[in-house]
Amino acid sequence: MKRIAIFASGTGSNAEKILAYFKDSADIKIALIVSNKPDAGVLQIANRHKVPTLVIEREAFFKGDGYVPQLEAHQIDWIILAGFLWKIPTTLLKGWEKRIINIHPALLPKYGGKGMYGNAVHTAVIQAGETSSGITIHFVDEHYDHGAIIFQATCSVFPTDTPEALATRIHALEHKHFPRVIEQVITT
Ligand code: GRF
Protein backbone atom coordinates (compact mmCIF):
# COMPACT_ATOMS: atom_id res chain seq x y z
CA MET A 1 0.00 0.00 0.00
CA LYS A 2 1.46 3.35 -1.06
CA ARG A 3 0.52 6.31 1.11
CA ILE A 4 -0.07 9.70 -0.52
CA ALA A 5 -0.12 13.22 0.88
CA ILE A 6 -2.07 15.73 -1.21
CA PHE A 7 -0.84 19.34 -0.92
CA ALA A 8 -3.44 21.96 -1.90
CA SER A 9 -3.98 25.68 -1.28
CA GLY A 10 -7.50 26.14 -2.59
CA THR A 11 -10.89 24.66 -3.31
CA GLY A 12 -9.60 21.14 -3.70
CA SER A 13 -11.81 19.85 -6.51
CA ASN A 14 -8.90 17.76 -7.80
CA ALA A 15 -8.18 16.49 -4.30
CA GLU A 16 -11.81 15.45 -4.01
CA LYS A 17 -11.68 13.50 -7.29
CA ILE A 18 -8.48 11.78 -6.15
CA LEU A 19 -10.03 10.87 -2.79
CA ALA A 20 -13.09 9.41 -4.50
CA TYR A 21 -11.01 7.50 -7.04
CA PHE A 22 -8.82 5.77 -4.44
CA LYS A 23 -11.55 5.29 -1.82
CA ASP A 24 -11.53 1.50 -2.08
CA SER A 25 -8.08 1.01 -3.56
CA ALA A 26 -5.92 -1.80 -2.24
CA ASP A 27 -2.77 -0.14 -3.60
CA ILE A 28 -3.08 3.56 -2.80
CA LYS A 29 -4.31 5.40 0.26
CA ILE A 30 -4.71 9.15 0.65
CA ALA A 31 -3.16 9.39 4.10
CA LEU A 32 -2.87 13.16 4.60
CA ILE A 33 -4.09 16.47 3.21
CA VAL A 34 -1.67 19.35 3.63
CA SER A 35 -2.56 23.03 3.17
CA ASN A 36 -0.83 26.34 3.71
CA LYS A 37 -4.22 28.05 4.14
CA PRO A 38 -6.17 27.34 7.35
CA ASP A 39 -9.45 28.22 5.59
CA ALA A 40 -8.84 26.31 2.33
CA GLY A 41 -11.87 24.40 1.04
CA VAL A 42 -9.70 21.32 0.65
CA LEU A 43 -9.53 20.96 4.45
CA GLN A 44 -13.32 20.62 4.68
CA ILE A 45 -13.20 17.99 1.95
CA ALA A 46 -10.55 16.13 3.96
CA ASN A 47 -12.72 16.27 7.08
CA ARG A 48 -15.71 14.93 5.15
CA HIS A 49 -13.57 12.02 3.95
CA LYS A 50 -12.08 11.54 7.42
CA VAL A 51 -8.55 12.07 6.15
CA PRO A 52 -6.04 13.67 8.57
CA THR A 53 -5.00 17.24 7.77
CA LEU A 54 -1.90 19.32 8.37
CA VAL A 55 -1.83 23.12 8.11
CA ILE A 56 1.68 24.32 7.43
CA GLU A 57 3.39 27.65 8.11
CA ARG A 58 5.79 29.44 5.82
CA GLU A 59 8.70 29.76 8.24
CA ALA A 60 8.81 26.07 9.21
CA PHE A 61 8.22 24.94 5.65
CA PHE A 62 11.03 26.96 4.07
CA LYS A 63 13.49 27.51 6.90
CA GLY A 64 12.74 24.70 9.34
CA ASP A 65 12.49 20.98 8.79
CA GLY A 66 9.98 21.29 5.92
CA TYR A 67 7.51 19.21 7.97
CA VAL A 68 9.53 16.11 7.12
CA PRO A 69 8.94 14.58 10.60
CA GLN A 70 5.15 14.92 10.21
CA LEU A 71 5.24 13.44 6.71
CA GLU A 72 7.39 10.59 7.98
CA ALA A 73 5.05 10.02 10.92
CA HIS A 74 2.24 9.51 8.39
CA GLN A 75 4.59 7.21 6.39
CA ILE A 76 4.09 9.23 3.22
CA ASP A 77 5.51 7.58 0.10
CA TRP A 78 4.32 10.07 -2.55
CA ILE A 79 3.38 13.75 -2.58
CA ILE A 80 0.72 15.03 -4.98
CA LEU A 81 0.40 18.78 -5.56
CA ALA A 82 -3.16 19.70 -6.56
CA GLY A 83 -3.30 23.49 -6.66
CA PHE A 84 -0.50 24.04 -4.15
CA LEU A 85 0.96 27.50 -4.57
CA TRP A 86 4.23 27.38 -2.62
CA LYS A 87 7.53 26.19 -4.03
CA ILE A 88 8.71 22.81 -2.72
CA PRO A 89 11.81 23.18 -0.49
CA THR A 90 14.97 21.13 -1.05
CA THR A 91 14.35 19.10 2.11
CA LEU A 92 11.24 17.62 0.52
CA LEU A 93 12.74 17.31 -2.97
CA LYS A 94 15.57 15.25 -1.49
CA GLY A 95 13.39 13.15 0.79
CA TRP A 96 10.81 12.36 -1.92
CA GLU A 97 13.01 12.41 -5.03
CA LYS A 98 10.99 11.58 -8.18
CA ARG A 99 7.99 11.01 -5.90
CA ILE A 100 6.40 14.47 -6.07
CA ILE A 101 3.88 15.13 -8.84
CA ASN A 102 2.18 18.39 -9.85
CA ILE A 103 -0.69 19.28 -12.16
CA HIS A 104 -0.62 22.50 -14.17
CA PRO A 105 -3.62 23.93 -16.08
CA ALA A 106 -1.79 24.59 -19.38
CA LEU A 107 0.52 22.90 -21.84
CA LEU A 108 3.97 23.33 -20.31
CA PRO A 109 6.62 24.52 -21.01
CA LYS A 110 4.38 27.41 -22.12
CA TYR A 111 2.35 29.38 -19.58
CA GLY A 112 4.15 28.15 -16.48
CA GLY A 113 6.36 29.69 -13.81
CA LYS A 114 5.91 31.98 -10.84
CA GLY A 115 2.57 33.78 -10.81
CA MET A 116 1.15 31.52 -13.51
CA TYR A 117 -1.76 29.99 -11.68
CA GLY A 118 -5.53 30.16 -11.76
CA ASN A 119 -7.09 32.60 -14.19
CA ALA A 120 -3.73 34.28 -14.91
CA VAL A 121 -2.82 31.19 -16.94
CA HIS A 122 -6.08 31.13 -18.90
CA THR A 123 -6.01 34.89 -19.51
CA ALA A 124 -2.49 34.61 -20.95
CA VAL A 125 -3.49 31.69 -23.19
CA ILE A 126 -6.54 33.56 -24.54
CA GLN A 127 -4.64 36.84 -25.03
CA ALA A 128 -1.94 35.01 -27.00
CA GLY A 129 -4.64 33.79 -29.40
CA GLU A 130 -3.93 30.10 -28.75
CA THR A 131 -6.43 27.70 -30.33
CA SER A 132 -5.65 24.94 -27.86
CA SER A 133 -4.65 24.58 -24.23
CA GLY A 134 -4.69 21.68 -21.82
CA ILE A 135 -3.17 20.13 -18.73
CA THR A 136 0.31 18.95 -17.81
CA ILE A 137 1.10 16.41 -15.12
CA HIS A 138 4.79 16.44 -14.25
CA PHE A 139 7.42 15.55 -11.68
CA VAL A 140 8.43 18.41 -9.42
CA ASP A 141 11.93 19.83 -9.30
CA GLU A 142 13.43 22.99 -7.79
CA HIS A 143 11.86 25.30 -10.40
CA TYR A 144 8.18 26.21 -10.76
CA ASP A 145 6.35 24.06 -13.33
CA HIS A 146 9.58 22.63 -14.68
CA GLY A 147 10.22 18.91 -13.95
CA ALA A 148 9.90 15.99 -16.39
CA ILE A 149 6.50 15.78 -18.07
CA ILE A 150 4.49 12.62 -17.38
CA PHE A 151 1.25 13.33 -19.25
CA GLN A 152 -0.53 16.03 -21.25
CA ALA A 153 -4.08 16.31 -22.59
CA THR A 154 -5.44 19.10 -24.77
CA CYS A 155 -8.69 20.96 -25.30
CA SER A 156 -9.84 23.71 -27.66
CA VAL A 157 -9.68 27.41 -26.93
CA PHE A 158 -12.39 29.40 -28.69
CA PRO A 159 -12.08 33.07 -29.68
CA THR A 160 -15.13 33.81 -27.55
CA ASP A 161 -13.71 32.11 -24.43
CA THR A 162 -13.52 33.94 -21.12
CA PRO A 163 -10.84 32.76 -18.66
CA GLU A 164 -13.66 31.24 -16.58
CA ALA A 165 -15.05 29.26 -19.52
CA LEU A 166 -11.61 27.91 -20.34
CA ALA A 167 -10.98 27.13 -16.66
CA THR A 168 -14.13 24.99 -16.59
CA ARG A 169 -12.98 23.00 -19.63
CA ILE A 170 -9.50 22.55 -18.12
CA HIS A 171 -10.89 21.45 -14.74
CA ALA A 172 -12.94 18.75 -16.48
CA LEU A 173 -9.75 17.45 -18.14
CA GLU A 174 -7.92 17.48 -14.81
CA HIS A 175 -10.68 15.58 -13.03
CA LYS A 176 -10.81 13.01 -15.83
CA HIS A 177 -7.09 12.28 -16.03
CA PHE A 178 -5.25 13.16 -12.81
CA PRO A 179 -6.36 10.23 -10.58
CA ARG A 180 -5.72 7.67 -13.32
CA VAL A 181 -2.28 9.09 -14.16
CA ILE A 182 -1.32 9.12 -10.46
CA GLU A 183 -2.33 5.47 -10.23
CA GLN A 184 -0.31 4.59 -13.32
CA VAL A 185 2.85 6.32 -12.11
CA ILE A 186 2.68 4.93 -8.60
CA THR A 187 1.78 1.36 -9.43
CA THR A 188 4.08 0.74 -12.42
C1 GRF B 1 -5.97 23.28 -10.88
O1 GRF B 1 -6.39 23.94 -12.03
C2 GRF B 1 -4.53 22.87 -11.00
O2 GRF B 1 -4.11 22.62 -12.30
C3 GRF B 1 -3.78 24.04 -10.45
O3 GRF B 1 -4.60 24.53 -9.42
C4 GRF B 1 -5.95 24.20 -9.68
C5 GRF B 1 -6.54 23.58 -8.45
O4 GRF B 1 -7.92 23.48 -8.53
N1 GRF B 1 -2.43 23.69 -10.12
P1 GRF B 1 -8.73 22.73 -7.43
O5 GRF B 1 -8.42 23.37 -6.08
O6 GRF B 1 -8.31 21.29 -7.44
O7 GRF B 1 -10.17 22.90 -7.80
CSV table of C-alpha atoms and ligand atoms in Angstrom, one decimal:
chain,number,residue,atom,x,y,z
A,1,MET,CA,0.0,0.0,0.0
A,2,LYS,CA,1.5,3.4,-1.1
A,3,ARG,CA,0.5,6.3,1.1
A,4,ILE,CA,-0.1,9.7,-0.5
A,5,ALA,CA,-0.1,13.2,0.9
A,6,ILE,CA,-2.1,15.7,-1.2
A,7,PHE,CA,-0.8,19.3,-0.9
A,8,ALA,CA,-3.4,22.0,-1.9
A,9,SER,CA,-4.0,25.7,-1.3
A,10,GLY,CA,-7.5,26.1,-2.6
A,11,THR,CA,-10.9,24.7,-3.3
A,12,GLY,CA,-9.6,21.1,-3.7
A,13,SER,CA,-11.8,19.9,-6.5
A,14,ASN,CA,-8.9,17.8,-7.8
A,15,ALA,CA,-8.2,16.5,-4.3
A,16,GLU,CA,-11.8,15.4,-4.0
A,17,LYS,CA,-11.7,13.5,-7.3
A,18,ILE,CA,-8.5,11.8,-6.2
A,19,LEU,CA,-10.0,10.9,-2.8
A,20,ALA,CA,-13.1,9.4,-4.5
A,21,TYR,CA,-11.0,7.5,-7.0
A,22,PHE,CA,-8.8,5.8,-4.4
A,23,LYS,CA,-11.6,5.3,-1.8
A,24,ASP,CA,-11.5,1.5,-2.1
A,25,SER,CA,-8.1,1.0,-3.6
A,26,ALA,CA,-5.9,-1.8,-2.2
A,27,ASP,CA,-2.8,-0.1,-3.6
A,28,ILE,CA,-3.1,3.6,-2.8
A,29,LYS,CA,-4.3,5.4,0.3
A,30,ILE,CA,-4.7,9.2,0.7
A,31,ALA,CA,-3.2,9.4,4.1
A,32,LEU,CA,-2.9,13.2,4.6
A,33,ILE,CA,-4.1,16.5,3.2
A,34,VAL,CA,-1.7,19.3,3.6
A,35,SER,CA,-2.6,23.0,3.2
A,36,ASN,CA,-0.8,26.3,3.7
A,37,LYS,CA,-4.2,28.0,4.1
A,38,PRO,CA,-6.2,27.3,7.3
A,39,ASP,CA,-9.4,28.2,5.6
A,40,ALA,CA,-8.8,26.3,2.3
A,41,GLY,CA,-11.9,24.4,1.0
A,42,VAL,CA,-9.7,21.3,0.6
A,43,LEU,CA,-9.5,21.0,4.4
A,44,GLN,CA,-13.3,20.6,4.7
A,45,ILE,CA,-13.2,18.0,1.9
A,46,ALA,CA,-10.5,16.1,4.0
A,47,ASN,CA,-12.7,16.3,7.1
A,48,ARG,CA,-15.7,14.9,5.2
A,49,HIS,CA,-13.6,12.0,3.9
A,50,LYS,CA,-12.1,11.5,7.4
A,51,VAL,CA,-8.5,12.1,6.1
A,52,PRO,CA,-6.0,13.7,8.6
A,53,THR,CA,-5.0,17.2,7.8
A,54,LEU,CA,-1.9,19.3,8.4
A,55,VAL,CA,-1.8,23.1,8.1
A,56,ILE,CA,1.7,24.3,7.4
A,57,GLU,CA,3.4,27.6,8.1
A,58,ARG,CA,5.8,29.4,5.8
A,59,GLU,CA,8.7,29.8,8.2
A,60,ALA,CA,8.8,26.1,9.2
A,61,PHE,CA,8.2,24.9,5.6
A,62,PHE,CA,11.0,27.0,4.1
A,63,LYS,CA,13.5,27.5,6.9
A,64,GLY,CA,12.7,24.7,9.3
A,65,ASP,CA,12.5,21.0,8.8
A,66,GLY,CA,10.0,21.3,5.9
A,67,TYR,CA,7.5,19.2,8.0
A,68,VAL,CA,9.5,16.1,7.1
A,69,PRO,CA,8.9,14.6,10.6
A,70,GLN,CA,5.2,14.9,10.2
A,71,LEU,CA,5.2,13.4,6.7
A,72,GLU,CA,7.4,10.6,8.0
A,73,ALA,CA,5.0,10.0,10.9
A,74,HIS,CA,2.2,9.5,8.4
A,75,GLN,CA,4.6,7.2,6.4
A,76,ILE,CA,4.1,9.2,3.2
A,77,ASP,CA,5.5,7.6,0.1
A,78,TRP,CA,4.3,10.1,-2.6
A,79,ILE,CA,3.4,13.8,-2.6
A,80,ILE,CA,0.7,15.0,-5.0
A,81,LEU,CA,0.4,18.8,-5.6
A,82,ALA,CA,-3.2,19.7,-6.6
A,83,GLY,CA,-3.3,23.5,-6.7
A,84,PHE,CA,-0.5,24.0,-4.2
A,85,LEU,CA,1.0,27.5,-4.6
A,86,TRP,CA,4.2,27.4,-2.6
A,87,LYS,CA,7.5,26.2,-4.0
A,88,ILE,CA,8.7,22.8,-2.7
A,89,PRO,CA,11.8,23.2,-0.5
A,90,THR,CA,15.0,21.1,-1.0
A,91,THR,CA,14.4,19.1,2.1
A,92,LEU,CA,11.2,17.6,0.5
A,93,LEU,CA,12.7,17.3,-3.0
A,94,LYS,CA,15.6,15.3,-1.5
A,95,GLY,CA,13.4,13.2,0.8
A,96,TRP,CA,10.8,12.4,-1.9
A,97,GLU,CA,13.0,12.4,-5.0
A,98,LYS,CA,11.0,11.6,-8.2
A,99,ARG,CA,8.0,11.0,-5.9
A,100,ILE,CA,6.4,14.5,-6.1
A,101,ILE,CA,3.9,15.1,-8.8
A,102,ASN,CA,2.2,18.4,-9.8
A,103,ILE,CA,-0.7,19.3,-12.2
A,104,HIS,CA,-0.6,22.5,-14.2
A,105,PRO,CA,-3.6,23.9,-16.1
A,106,ALA,CA,-1.8,24.6,-19.4
A,107,LEU,CA,0.5,22.9,-21.8
A,108,LEU,CA,4.0,23.3,-20.3
A,109,PRO,CA,6.6,24.5,-21.0
A,110,LYS,CA,4.4,27.4,-22.1
A,111,TYR,CA,2.3,29.4,-19.6
A,112,GLY,CA,4.2,28.2,-16.5
A,113,GLY,CA,6.4,29.7,-13.8
A,114,LYS,CA,5.9,32.0,-10.8
A,115,GLY,CA,2.6,33.8,-10.8
A,116,MET,CA,1.2,31.5,-13.5
A,117,TYR,CA,-1.8,30.0,-11.7
A,118,GLY,CA,-5.5,30.2,-11.8
A,119,ASN,CA,-7.1,32.6,-14.2
A,120,ALA,CA,-3.7,34.3,-14.9
A,121,VAL,CA,-2.8,31.2,-16.9
A,122,HIS,CA,-6.1,31.1,-18.9
A,123,THR,CA,-6.0,34.9,-19.5
A,124,ALA,CA,-2.5,34.6,-21.0
A,125,VAL,CA,-3.5,31.7,-23.2
A,126,ILE,CA,-6.5,33.6,-24.5
A,127,GLN,CA,-4.6,36.8,-25.0
A,128,ALA,CA,-1.9,35.0,-27.0
A,129,GLY,CA,-4.6,33.8,-29.4
A,130,GLU,CA,-3.9,30.1,-28.8
A,131,THR,CA,-6.4,27.7,-30.3
A,132,SER,CA,-5.7,24.9,-27.9
A,133,SER,CA,-4.6,24.6,-24.2
A,134,GLY,CA,-4.7,21.7,-21.8
A,135,ILE,CA,-3.2,20.1,-18.7
A,136,THR,CA,0.3,19.0,-17.8
A,137,ILE,CA,1.1,16.4,-15.1
A,138,HIS,CA,4.8,16.4,-14.2
A,139,PHE,CA,7.4,15.5,-11.7
A,140,VAL,CA,8.4,18.4,-9.4
A,141,ASP,CA,11.9,19.8,-9.3
A,142,GLU,CA,13.4,23.0,-7.8
A,143,HIS,CA,11.9,25.3,-10.4
A,144,TYR,CA,8.2,26.2,-10.8
A,145,ASP,CA,6.3,24.1,-13.3
A,146,HIS,CA,9.6,22.6,-14.7
A,147,GLY,CA,10.2,18.9,-14.0
A,148,ALA,CA,9.9,16.0,-16.4
A,149,ILE,CA,6.5,15.8,-18.1
A,150,ILE,CA,4.5,12.6,-17.4
A,151,PHE,CA,1.2,13.3,-19.3
A,152,GLN,CA,-0.5,16.0,-21.2
A,153,ALA,CA,-4.1,16.3,-22.6
A,154,THR,CA,-5.4,19.1,-24.8
A,155,CYS,CA,-8.7,21.0,-25.3
A,156,SER,CA,-9.8,23.7,-27.7
A,157,VAL,CA,-9.7,27.4,-26.9
A,158,PHE,CA,-12.4,29.4,-28.7
A,159,PRO,CA,-12.1,33.1,-29.7
A,160,THR,CA,-15.1,33.8,-27.5
A,161,ASP,CA,-13.7,32.1,-24.4
A,162,THR,CA,-13.5,33.9,-21.1
A,163,PRO,CA,-10.8,32.8,-18.7
A,164,GLU,CA,-13.7,31.2,-16.6
A,165,ALA,CA,-15.0,29.3,-19.5
A,166,LEU,CA,-11.6,27.9,-20.3
A,167,ALA,CA,-11.0,27.1,-16.7
A,168,THR,CA,-14.1,25.0,-16.6
A,169,ARG,CA,-13.0,23.0,-19.6
A,170,ILE,CA,-9.5,22.5,-18.1
A,171,HIS,CA,-10.9,21.4,-14.7
A,172,ALA,CA,-12.9,18.8,-16.5
A,173,LEU,CA,-9.8,17.5,-18.1
A,174,GLU,CA,-7.9,17.5,-14.8
A,175,HIS,CA,-10.7,15.6,-13.0
A,176,LYS,CA,-10.8,13.0,-15.8
A,177,HIS,CA,-7.1,12.3,-16.0
A,178,PHE,CA,-5.3,13.2,-12.8
A,179,PRO,CA,-6.4,10.2,-10.6
A,180,ARG,CA,-5.7,7.7,-13.3
A,181,VAL,CA,-2.3,9.1,-14.2
A,182,ILE,CA,-1.3,9.1,-10.5
A,183,GLU,CA,-2.3,5.5,-10.2
A,184,GLN,CA,-0.3,4.6,-13.3
A,185,VAL,CA,2.9,6.3,-12.1
A,186,ILE,CA,2.7,4.9,-8.6
A,187,THR,CA,1.8,1.4,-9.4
A,188,THR,CA,4.1,0.7,-12.4
B,1,GRF,C1,-6.0,23.3,-10.9
B,1,GRF,O1,-6.4,23.9,-12.0
B,1,GRF,C2,-4.5,22.9,-11.0
B,1,GRF,O2,-4.1,22.6,-12.3
B,1,GRF,C3,-3.8,24.0,-10.5
B,1,GRF,O3,-4.6,24.5,-9.4
B,1,GRF,C4,-6.0,24.2,-9.7
B,1,GRF,C5,-6.5,23.6,-8.4
B,1,GRF,O4,-7.9,23.5,-8.5
B,1,GRF,N1,-2.4,23.7,-10.1
B,1,GRF,P1,-8.7,22.7,-7.4
B,1,GRF,O5,-8.4,23.4,-6.1
B,1,GRF,O6,-8.3,21.3,-7.4
B,1,GRF,O7,-10.2,22.9,-7.8
